mmCIF file of C-alpha atoms and ligand atoms in Angstrom:
data_model
loop_
_atom_site.group_PDB
_atom_site.id
_atom_site.type_symbol
_atom_site.label_atom_id
_atom_site.label_comp_id
_atom_site.label_asym_id
_atom_site.label_seq_id
_atom_site.Cartn_x
_atom_site.Cartn_y
_atom_site.Cartn_z
ATOM 1 C CA MET R 1 0.000 0.000 0.000
ATOM 2 C CA ASP R 2 1.251 3.492 -0.834
ATOM 3 C CA HIS R 3 0.841 5.104 2.605
ATOM 4 C CA ALA R 4 1.759 8.610 1.378
ATOM 5 C CA ALA R 5 -0.986 8.423 -1.233
ATOM 6 C CA GLU R 6 -3.400 6.965 1.328
ATOM 7 C CA ALA R 7 -2.771 9.869 3.696
ATOM 8 C CA HIS R 8 -3.949 12.274 1.011
ATOM 9 C CA ARG R 9 -6.935 10.211 -0.062
ATOM 10 C CA THR R 10 -9.999 12.399 -0.038
ATOM 11 C CA ASP R 11 -12.483 10.132 -1.795
ATOM 12 C CA LEU R 12 -13.509 7.891 1.089
ATOM 13 C CA MET R 13 -15.656 4.848 0.413
ATOM 14 C CA THR R 14 -17.749 4.523 3.561
ATOM 15 C CA ILE R 15 -19.658 1.330 4.232
ATOM 16 C CA THR R 16 -22.973 3.120 3.604
ATOM 17 C CA ARG R 17 -21.737 4.449 0.272
ATOM 18 C CA TYR R 18 -20.509 0.970 -0.637
ATOM 19 C CA VAL R 19 -23.875 -0.632 0.159
ATOM 20 C CA LEU R 20 -25.768 2.137 -1.682
ATOM 21 C CA ASN R 21 -23.557 1.522 -4.734
ATOM 22 C CA GLU R 22 -24.383 -2.191 -4.531
ATOM 23 C CA GLN R 23 -28.070 -1.338 -4.129
ATOM 24 C CA SER R 24 -28.053 0.789 -7.282
ATOM 25 C CA LYS R 25 -27.175 -2.375 -9.248
ATOM 26 C CA HIS R 26 -30.631 -3.670 -8.296
ATOM 27 C CA PRO R 27 -33.172 -1.051 -9.431
ATOM 28 C CA GLU R 28 -36.024 -3.019 -7.825
ATOM 29 C CA SER R 29 -34.372 -2.634 -4.402
ATOM 30 C CA ARG R 30 -36.271 -0.508 -1.857
ATOM 31 C CA GLY R 31 -33.229 0.314 0.278
ATOM 32 C CA ASP R 32 -34.350 -1.933 3.137
ATOM 33 C CA PHE R 33 -31.042 -3.778 3.260
ATOM 34 C CA THR R 34 -29.104 -0.508 3.467
ATOM 35 C CA ILE R 35 -31.268 0.582 6.399
ATOM 36 C CA LEU R 36 -30.815 -2.778 8.144
ATOM 37 C CA LEU R 37 -27.069 -2.658 7.651
ATOM 38 C CA ASN R 38 -26.900 0.880 9.027
ATOM 39 C CA HIS R 39 -28.478 -0.395 12.235
ATOM 40 C CA ILE R 40 -26.010 -3.289 12.446
ATOM 41 C CA VAL R 41 -23.160 -0.809 11.916
ATOM 42 C CA LEU R 42 -24.560 1.369 14.709
ATOM 43 C CA GLY R 43 -24.591 -1.661 17.036
ATOM 44 C CA CYS R 44 -20.961 -2.420 16.115
ATOM 45 C CA LYS R 45 -19.889 1.167 16.807
ATOM 46 C CA PHE R 46 -21.612 1.098 20.187
ATOM 47 C CA VAL R 47 -20.027 -2.224 21.172
ATOM 48 C CA CYS R 48 -16.626 -1.018 19.924
ATOM 49 C CA SER R 49 -16.876 2.026 22.139
ATOM 50 C CA ALA R 50 -18.057 -0.059 25.122
ATOM 51 C CA VAL R 51 -15.208 -2.578 24.624
ATOM 52 C CA ASN R 52 -12.660 0.252 24.457
ATOM 53 C CA LYS R 53 -13.989 1.786 27.649
ATOM 54 C CA ALA R 54 -14.581 -1.496 29.457
ATOM 55 C CA GLY R 55 -11.522 -1.379 31.695
ATOM 56 C CA LEU R 56 -12.231 2.217 32.723
ATOM 57 C CA ALA R 57 -15.977 1.953 33.087
ATOM 58 C CA LYS R 58 -15.817 -1.299 35.020
ATOM 59 C CA LEU R 59 -18.190 -2.831 32.555
ATOM 60 C CA ILE R 60 -16.302 -6.068 32.915
ATOM 61 C CA GLY R 61 -17.634 -8.421 35.529
ATOM 62 C CA LEU R 62 -20.502 -10.647 36.342
ATOM 63 C CA ALA R 63 -23.928 -9.676 35.109
ATOM 64 C CA GLY R 64 -25.960 -8.504 38.046
ATOM 65 C CA GLU R 65 -22.998 -7.038 39.956
ATOM 66 C CA THR R 66 -23.469 -3.521 41.309
ATOM 67 C CA ASN R 67 -21.024 -0.645 41.057
ATOM 68 C CA VAL R 68 -20.076 1.827 43.773
ATOM 69 C CA GLN R 69 -23.122 3.958 43.028
ATOM 70 C CA GLY R 70 -25.266 0.909 43.644
ATOM 71 C CA GLU R 71 -26.230 0.765 39.946
ATOM 72 C CA GLU R 72 -26.473 -2.611 38.368
ATOM 73 C CA GLN R 73 -23.511 -3.387 36.099
ATOM 74 C CA LYS R 74 -24.149 -5.174 32.868
ATOM 75 C CA LYS R 75 -21.618 -7.624 31.585
ATOM 76 C CA LEU R 76 -20.324 -6.584 28.171
ATOM 77 C CA ASP R 77 -21.954 -9.467 26.338
ATOM 78 C CA VAL R 78 -25.331 -8.787 27.971
ATOM 79 C CA LEU R 79 -25.027 -5.088 27.120
ATOM 80 C CA SER R 80 -23.991 -5.847 23.521
ATOM 81 C CA ASN R 81 -26.975 -8.146 23.106
ATOM 82 C CA GLU R 82 -29.398 -5.483 24.302
ATOM 83 C CA VAL R 83 -27.869 -2.924 21.970
ATOM 84 C CA PHE R 84 -28.145 -5.184 18.929
ATOM 85 C CA ILE R 85 -31.679 -6.372 19.708
ATOM 86 C CA LYS R 86 -32.875 -2.770 20.125
ATOM 87 C CA ALA R 87 -31.028 -1.531 17.021
ATOM 88 C CA LEU R 88 -32.372 -4.384 14.891
ATOM 89 C CA VAL R 89 -35.967 -4.077 16.090
ATOM 90 C CA SER R 90 -35.951 -0.292 15.662
ATOM 91 C CA SER R 91 -34.688 -0.644 12.084
ATOM 92 C CA GLY R 92 -38.217 -1.759 11.202
ATOM 93 C CA ARG R 93 -36.685 -4.205 8.733
ATOM 94 C CA THR R 94 -36.444 -7.409 10.795
ATOM 95 C CA CYS R 95 -38.938 -10.082 11.776
ATOM 96 C CA ILE R 96 -36.934 -12.815 13.554
ATOM 97 C CA LEU R 97 -33.756 -12.388 15.576
ATOM 98 C CA VAL R 98 -31.628 -15.233 16.896
ATOM 99 C CA SER R 99 -28.917 -14.258 19.356
ATOM 100 C CA GLU R 100 -26.329 -16.418 21.067
ATOM 101 C CA GLU R 101 -27.355 -14.719 24.306
ATOM 102 C CA ASP R 102 -31.060 -15.594 24.159
ATOM 103 C CA GLU R 103 -32.418 -19.091 24.495
ATOM 104 C CA GLU R 104 -35.473 -18.318 22.375
ATOM 105 C CA ALA R 105 -35.691 -16.479 19.068
ATOM 106 C CA THR R 106 -37.177 -12.970 19.197
ATOM 107 C CA PHE R 107 -40.226 -12.451 16.979
ATOM 108 C CA VAL R 108 -40.531 -8.752 16.215
ATOM 109 C CA GLU R 109 -43.993 -7.304 16.884
ATOM 110 C CA PRO R 110 -46.066 -6.832 13.705
ATOM 111 C CA SER R 111 -45.987 -3.000 13.725
ATOM 112 C CA LYS R 112 -42.159 -3.007 13.576
ATOM 113 C CA ARG R 113 -41.715 -5.968 11.265
ATOM 114 C CA GLY R 114 -39.707 -6.193 8.049
ATOM 115 C CA ARG R 115 -38.558 -9.026 5.786
ATOM 116 C CA TYR R 116 -35.142 -9.856 7.242
ATOM 117 C CA CYS R 117 -34.080 -12.446 9.810
ATOM 118 C CA VAL R 118 -30.800 -11.750 11.580
ATOM 119 C CA VAL R 119 -28.780 -14.404 13.414
ATOM 120 C CA PHE R 120 -25.910 -13.072 15.504
ATOM 121 C CA ASP R 121 -23.450 -13.502 18.300
ATOM 122 C CA PRO R 122 -23.234 -10.009 19.815
ATOM 123 C CA LEU R 123 -19.885 -10.595 21.531
ATOM 124 C CA ASP R 124 -18.060 -13.731 20.499
ATOM 125 C CA GLY R 125 -14.918 -14.863 22.320
ATOM 126 C CA SER R 126 -16.171 -13.631 25.673
ATOM 127 C CA SER R 127 -13.569 -15.589 27.651
ATOM 128 C CA ASN R 128 -11.075 -13.096 26.172
ATOM 129 C CA ILE R 129 -12.851 -9.937 27.375
ATOM 130 C CA ASP R 130 -11.077 -9.609 30.701
ATOM 131 C CA CYS R 131 -7.579 -9.749 29.214
ATOM 132 C CA GLY R 132 -8.123 -7.285 26.361
ATOM 133 C CA VAL R 133 -7.720 -9.805 23.519
ATOM 134 C CA SER R 134 -9.649 -9.171 20.271
ATOM 135 C CA ILE R 135 -13.302 -10.172 20.350
ATOM 136 C CA GLY R 136 -16.080 -9.582 17.864
ATOM 137 C CA THR R 137 -19.679 -9.598 16.699
ATOM 138 C CA ILE R 138 -20.737 -12.143 14.060
ATOM 139 C CA PHE R 139 -23.922 -11.867 11.994
ATOM 140 C CA GLY R 140 -25.808 -13.519 9.172
ATOM 141 C CA ILE R 141 -28.890 -12.276 7.325
ATOM 142 C CA TYR R 142 -31.712 -14.282 5.759
ATOM 143 C CA MET R 143 -34.880 -13.097 4.098
ATOM 144 C CA ILE R 144 -38.240 -14.456 5.176
ATOM 145 C CA LYS R 145 -40.174 -16.550 2.674
ATOM 146 C CA GLU R 146 -42.975 -14.587 0.985
ATOM 147 C CA GLY R 147 -46.396 -14.530 2.616
ATOM 148 C CA GLY R 148 -47.691 -15.670 5.978
ATOM 149 C CA GLU R 149 -46.447 -15.200 9.497
ATOM 150 C CA PRO R 150 -42.718 -15.457 10.268
ATOM 151 C CA LYS R 151 -41.890 -18.957 11.531
ATOM 152 C CA LEU R 152 -38.817 -20.471 13.178
ATOM 153 C CA GLU R 153 -38.242 -22.415 9.931
ATOM 154 C CA ASP R 154 -37.384 -19.091 8.303
ATOM 155 C CA VAL R 155 -34.091 -19.131 10.226
ATOM 156 C CA LEU R 156 -33.585 -22.906 10.140
ATOM 157 C CA GLN R 157 -32.327 -22.681 6.585
ATOM 158 C CA PRO R 158 -29.006 -23.848 5.159
ATOM 159 C CA GLY R 159 -26.228 -21.261 5.294
ATOM 160 C CA LYS R 160 -26.105 -21.073 1.493
ATOM 161 C CA ASN R 161 -29.480 -19.260 1.657
ATOM 162 C CA MET R 162 -27.979 -16.356 3.601
ATOM 163 C CA LEU R 163 -28.118 -13.038 1.754
ATOM 164 C CA ALA R 164 -25.224 -11.535 3.652
ATOM 165 C CA ALA R 165 -22.851 -12.259 6.498
ATOM 166 C CA GLY R 166 -20.105 -10.496 8.332
ATOM 167 C CA TYR R 167 -18.242 -9.819 11.514
ATOM 168 C CA CYS R 168 -16.864 -6.848 13.351
ATOM 169 C CA MET R 169 -13.597 -7.322 15.216
ATOM 170 C CA TYR R 170 -12.846 -5.162 18.235
ATOM 171 C CA GLY R 171 -9.063 -5.247 18.329
ATOM 172 C CA SER R 172 -6.186 -2.833 17.820
ATOM 173 C CA SER R 173 -8.542 -1.311 15.277
ATOM 174 C CA CYS R 174 -12.246 -1.938 14.720
ATOM 175 C CA THR R 175 -12.704 -3.840 11.467
ATOM 176 C CA LEU R 176 -15.969 -4.823 9.837
ATOM 177 C CA VAL R 177 -15.789 -7.575 7.216
ATOM 178 C CA LEU R 178 -18.875 -7.988 5.050
ATOM 179 C CA SER R 179 -20.127 -10.084 2.172
ATOM 180 C CA THR R 180 -23.422 -9.471 0.440
ATOM 181 C CA GLY R 181 -22.788 -12.454 -1.817
ATOM 182 C CA ALA R 182 -20.472 -10.707 -4.288
ATOM 183 C CA GLY R 183 -17.040 -11.065 -2.698
ATOM 184 C CA VAL R 184 -15.746 -9.908 0.662
ATOM 185 C CA ASN R 185 -14.813 -6.375 1.704
ATOM 186 C CA GLY R 186 -13.186 -5.076 4.874
ATOM 187 C CA PHE R 187 -13.920 -1.662 6.426
ATOM 188 C CA THR R 188 -11.982 -0.032 9.263
ATOM 189 C CA LEU R 189 -13.579 2.383 11.699
ATOM 190 C CA ASP R 190 -12.000 5.814 11.499
ATOM 191 C CA PRO R 191 -12.620 7.011 15.072
ATOM 192 C CA SER R 192 -12.213 10.668 14.112
ATOM 193 C CA LEU R 193 -14.987 10.383 11.510
ATOM 194 C CA GLY R 194 -17.056 7.705 13.225
ATOM 195 C CA GLU R 195 -17.297 5.996 9.828
ATOM 196 C CA PHE R 196 -16.248 2.586 8.549
ATOM 197 C CA ILE R 197 -13.977 3.182 5.526
ATOM 198 C CA LEU R 198 -13.234 0.561 2.866
ATOM 199 C CA THR R 199 -9.648 -0.486 3.611
ATOM 200 C CA HIS R 200 -9.602 -4.103 2.404
ATOM 201 C CA PRO R 201 -11.424 -4.256 -0.942
ATOM 202 C CA ASP R 202 -12.226 -7.638 -2.495
ATOM 203 C CA ILE R 203 -10.461 -9.873 0.051
ATOM 204 C CA LYS R 204 -9.234 -13.150 -1.421
ATOM 205 C CA ILE R 205 -7.825 -15.825 0.854
ATOM 206 C CA PRO R 206 -4.474 -17.304 -0.312
ATOM 207 C CA LYS R 207 -5.049 -20.665 -2.052
ATOM 208 C CA LYS R 208 -2.776 -22.392 0.460
ATOM 209 C CA GLY R 209 -1.570 -21.145 3.822
ATOM 210 C CA LYS R 210 1.280 -21.627 6.260
ATOM 211 C CA ILE R 211 -0.753 -21.541 9.485
ATOM 212 C CA TYR R 212 -3.056 -23.969 11.289
ATOM 213 C CA SER R 213 -5.271 -22.816 14.131
ATOM 214 C CA VAL R 214 -6.811 -25.213 16.639
ATOM 215 C CA ASN R 215 -7.127 -25.800 20.375
ATOM 216 C CA GLU R 216 -4.515 -28.572 20.658
ATOM 217 C CA GLY R 217 -5.457 -29.091 24.299
ATOM 218 C CA ASN R 218 -8.315 -31.234 22.987
ATOM 219 C CA ALA R 219 -5.981 -33.488 20.944
ATOM 220 C CA LYS R 220 -6.432 -36.591 23.072
ATOM 221 C CA ASN R 221 -10.120 -36.665 22.158
ATOM 222 C CA TRP R 222 -9.825 -35.985 18.394
ATOM 223 C CA ASP R 223 -10.986 -38.372 15.718
ATOM 224 C CA GLY R 224 -8.555 -40.001 13.245
ATOM 225 C CA PRO R 225 -8.730 -37.495 10.349
ATOM 226 C CA THR R 226 -8.252 -34.442 12.600
ATOM 227 C CA ALA R 227 -5.323 -36.065 14.410
ATOM 228 C CA LYS R 228 -3.728 -37.099 11.076
ATOM 229 C CA TYR R 229 -4.223 -33.638 9.615
ATOM 230 C CA VAL R 230 -2.583 -31.822 12.535
ATOM 231 C CA GLU R 231 0.273 -34.353 12.508
ATOM 232 C CA LYS R 232 0.749 -33.553 8.806
ATOM 233 C CA CYS R 233 0.840 -29.818 9.574
ATOM 234 C CA LYS R 234 3.660 -30.391 12.061
ATOM 235 C CA PHE R 235 5.580 -33.197 10.333
ATOM 236 C CA PRO R 236 4.885 -32.954 6.586
ATOM 237 C CA LYS R 237 6.171 -35.975 4.678
ATOM 238 C CA ASP R 238 6.196 -34.326 1.225
ATOM 239 C CA GLY R 239 9.189 -32.071 1.910
ATOM 240 C CA SER R 240 7.044 -28.973 2.419
ATOM 241 C CA PRO R 241 7.778 -26.784 5.475
ATOM 242 C CA ALA R 242 5.847 -27.400 8.704
ATOM 243 C CA LYS R 243 2.956 -25.021 9.310
ATOM 244 C CA SER R 244 2.996 -22.510 12.182
ATOM 245 C CA LEU R 245 0.397 -22.783 14.946
ATOM 246 C CA ARG R 246 -1.584 -19.673 15.866
ATOM 247 C CA TYR R 247 -4.590 -19.922 18.186
ATOM 248 C CA ILE R 248 -6.152 -16.932 19.895
ATOM 249 C CA GLY R 249 -9.283 -18.734 21.080
ATOM 250 C CA SER R 250 -11.504 -15.949 19.803
ATOM 251 C CA MET R 251 -13.213 -17.092 16.619
ATOM 252 C CA VAL R 252 -13.453 -13.668 14.992
ATOM 253 C CA ALA R 253 -9.750 -12.985 15.489
ATOM 254 C CA ASP R 254 -8.665 -16.483 14.383
ATOM 255 C CA VAL R 255 -10.891 -16.356 11.292
ATOM 256 C CA HIS R 256 -9.808 -12.801 10.432
ATOM 257 C CA ARG R 257 -6.156 -13.835 10.436
ATOM 258 C CA THR R 258 -6.989 -16.927 8.385
ATOM 259 C CA LEU R 259 -8.866 -14.817 5.821
ATOM 260 C CA LEU R 260 -5.996 -12.356 5.398
ATOM 261 C CA TYR R 261 -2.948 -14.645 5.720
ATOM 262 C CA GLY R 262 -4.400 -17.980 4.605
ATOM 263 C CA GLY R 263 -4.239 -21.334 6.356
ATOM 264 C CA ILE R 264 -6.861 -23.300 8.210
ATOM 265 C CA PHE R 265 -8.985 -22.807 11.329
ATOM 266 C CA LEU R 266 -10.487 -25.903 12.864
ATOM 267 C CA TYR R 267 -12.853 -26.600 15.711
ATOM 268 C CA PRO R 268 -13.394 -30.318 15.216
ATOM 269 C CA ALA R 269 -15.674 -32.817 16.881
ATOM 270 C CA ASP R 270 -14.082 -34.761 19.692
ATOM 271 C CA LYS R 271 -15.052 -37.608 21.987
ATOM 272 C CA LYS R 272 -16.357 -35.170 24.601
ATOM 273 C CA SER R 273 -18.202 -32.917 22.127
ATOM 274 C CA PRO R 274 -19.329 -35.004 19.150
ATOM 275 C CA ASN R 275 -20.800 -31.887 17.487
ATOM 276 C CA GLY R 276 -17.839 -29.643 18.205
ATOM 277 C CA LYS R 277 -18.339 -26.394 20.080
ATOM 278 C CA LEU R 278 -19.198 -23.687 17.599
ATOM 279 C CA ARG R 279 -22.790 -22.749 16.815
ATOM 280 C CA VAL R 280 -24.129 -23.331 13.334
ATOM 281 C CA LEU R 281 -26.357 -20.294 12.816
ATOM 282 C CA TYR R 282 -24.229 -17.441 14.098
ATOM 283 C CA GLU R 283 -20.656 -18.781 14.050
ATOM 284 C CA VAL R 284 -20.247 -21.574 11.489
ATOM 285 C CA PHE R 285 -22.562 -20.213 8.744
ATOM 286 C CA PRO R 286 -21.465 -16.554 8.604
ATOM 287 C CA MET R 287 -17.769 -17.483 8.703
ATOM 288 C CA SER R 288 -18.251 -20.232 6.094
ATOM 289 C CA PHE R 289 -20.145 -17.789 3.858
ATOM 290 C CA LEU R 290 -17.271 -15.294 4.069
ATOM 291 C CA MET R 291 -14.644 -17.996 3.431
ATOM 292 C CA GLU R 292 -16.395 -19.236 0.299
ATOM 293 C CA GLN R 293 -16.933 -15.688 -0.940
ATOM 294 C CA ALA R 294 -13.178 -15.074 -0.489
ATOM 295 C CA GLY R 295 -12.281 -18.195 -2.498
ATOM 296 C CA GLY R 296 -11.756 -20.585 0.425
ATOM 297 C CA GLN R 297 -13.789 -23.529 1.662
ATOM 298 C CA ALA R 298 -15.672 -24.595 4.795
ATOM 299 C CA PHE R 299 -16.306 -28.243 5.668
ATOM 300 C CA THR R 300 -17.960 -29.937 8.644
ATOM 301 C CA GLY R 301 -16.134 -33.267 8.443
ATOM 302 C CA LYS R 302 -19.126 -34.659 6.530
ATOM 303 C CA GLN R 303 -20.252 -32.005 4.070
ATOM 304 C CA ARG R 304 -19.927 -28.455 2.773
ATOM 305 C CA ALA R 305 -20.769 -26.372 5.844
ATOM 306 C CA LEU R 306 -23.227 -24.112 4.008
ATOM 307 C CA ASP R 307 -25.335 -27.137 2.956
ATOM 308 C CA LEU R 308 -26.095 -28.060 6.551
ATOM 309 C CA VAL R 309 -29.767 -27.675 7.520
ATOM 310 C CA PRO R 310 -29.981 -26.782 11.232
ATOM 311 C CA LYS R 311 -32.816 -28.323 13.247
ATOM 312 C CA LYS R 312 -32.397 -26.087 16.307
ATOM 313 C CA ILE R 313 -31.370 -22.451 16.594
ATOM 314 C CA HIS R 314 -28.422 -23.128 18.921
ATOM 315 C CA GLU R 315 -27.187 -26.276 17.151
ATOM 316 C CA ARG R 316 -23.427 -26.892 17.020
ATOM 317 C CA SER R 317 -21.205 -28.331 14.289
ATOM 318 C CA PRO R 318 -17.569 -29.222 13.795
ATOM 319 C CA ILE R 319 -15.910 -26.835 11.333
ATOM 320 C CA PHE R 320 -12.773 -26.732 9.190
ATOM 321 C CA LEU R 321 -12.432 -23.528 7.198
ATOM 322 C CA GLY R 322 -9.792 -21.586 5.346
ATOM 323 C CA SER R 323 -7.582 -21.772 2.258
ATOM 324 C CA TYR R 324 -8.978 -23.899 -0.540
ATOM 325 C CA ASP R 325 -6.063 -26.346 -0.742
ATOM 326 C CA ASP R 326 -5.758 -26.769 3.025
ATOM 327 C CA VAL R 327 -9.441 -27.650 3.403
ATOM 328 C CA GLU R 328 -9.097 -30.011 0.416
ATOM 329 C CA GLU R 329 -6.515 -31.960 2.449
ATOM 330 C CA ILE R 330 -8.762 -32.452 5.455
ATOM 331 C CA LYS R 331 -11.642 -33.430 3.141
ATOM 332 C CA ALA R 332 -9.438 -36.123 1.599
ATOM 333 C CA LEU R 333 -8.586 -37.515 5.059
ATOM 334 C CA TYR R 334 -12.294 -37.750 5.996
ATOM 335 C CA ALA R 335 -13.125 -39.315 2.602
ATOM 336 C CA ALA R 336 -10.433 -41.966 3.213
ATOM 337 C CA GLU R 337 -12.146 -42.927 6.498
ATOM 338 C CA GLU R 338 -15.532 -43.498 4.902
ATOM 339 C CA PRO R 339 -16.559 -47.155 4.737
ATOM 340 C CA LYS R 340 -16.067 -48.438 1.176
HETATM 341 P P1 FDP X 1 -15.561 -18.163 23.910
HETATM 342 O O1 FDP X 1 -15.751 -19.528 24.520
HETATM 343 O O2 FDP X 1 -14.455 -17.377 24.558
HETATM 344 O O3 FDP X 1 -16.837 -17.357 23.812
HETATM 345 O O4 FDP X 1 -17.759 -20.038 20.688
HETATM 346 C C1 FDP X 1 -17.116 -19.164 21.500
HETATM 347 C C2 FDP X 1 -15.599 -19.231 21.440
HETATM 348 O O5 FDP X 1 -15.055 -18.387 22.394
HETATM 349 C C3 FDP X 1 -15.022 -18.850 20.064
HETATM 350 O O6 FDP X 1 -14.938 -17.471 19.858
HETATM 351 C C4 FDP X 1 -13.671 -19.510 20.086
HETATM 352 O O7 FDP X 1 -13.165 -19.777 18.799
HETATM 353 C C5 FDP X 1 -13.918 -20.768 20.866
HETATM 354 O O8 FDP X 1 -15.086 -20.543 21.662
HETATM 355 C C6 FDP X 1 -12.777 -21.117 21.761
HETATM 356 O O9 FDP X 1 -13.008 -22.338 22.388
HETATM 357 P P2 FDP X 1 -11.902 -23.125 23.248
HETATM 358 O O10 FDP X 1 -11.659 -22.310 24.453
HETATM 359 O O11 FDP X 1 -12.555 -24.440 23.556
HETATM 360 O O12 FDP X 1 -10.696 -23.290 22.392
#
């Protein structure tokens, strides 16, 4: 990047301008998606600001704790959930919301209803909050089927039916990565403007990477293909260099690195958790959607992740996602295990 030229750039592509440009390619569009996205962006900005202030404001802590003024303190993930639910309902464009924080789906009251269903994890990687490691919001957007009342089935659709997906990472900078089904773009929050500016246009994941990312503490419980794959990463027999291990333990941060640098992120099934840990609707699907849109792949150990049809809103699935060639390797190991 030519930093001198960047410093003098005056034609800023904000996320709103980007989405409006996309919208103009569809003359039939009524602008509803742009409005919805603006509300998601508002939620991200709020959470970003709350995360940045968390240490000072003593927002960190157990939900239900009280501060010195005797006011109830909200844990950051509880606060983030409230912010997103309120922003999404007030957009007037949503009908069903599924949040990691809420056991039941929220059905928006008829007077505020729109056509979109949003599935989201308002603050993913919460075990990292207290030590200041990057955390994020993950979201996916579906559209309700025409006619009739919104039903839970409207969100129990395969990930390939999503219209858009993205995440916002609250780290050294605040980065929003979005796909509306035509590639992947990254926007960075300029705090002085309060706007997300396009900084990573048309992200493509390298075809093969040099990094693997997994919680190796679970290795004793892995199945054969996962164990063989990780062994191959460390001790390749084809003369290629060993891969480096990077694991933050915050899905947004691990996936963001994988998207930009290439490699593979895996949260496999193991003997203790036969369905893995990560949630299908608001972790596995949005990240798989982004990976495919960036030229990578996402696989569950049995099938393409985006083909999965969830039966419950908080269902879990194993996931292997990242560079095309790296995921191809794990697919081959699972295929070799299949009974002939
Ligand atoms: P967390 O438990 O901190 O909320 O699904 C949540 C998640 O984090 C992901 O962000 C992360 O990738 C994963 O769990 C980490 O799990 P392990 O601690 O089991 O490795």
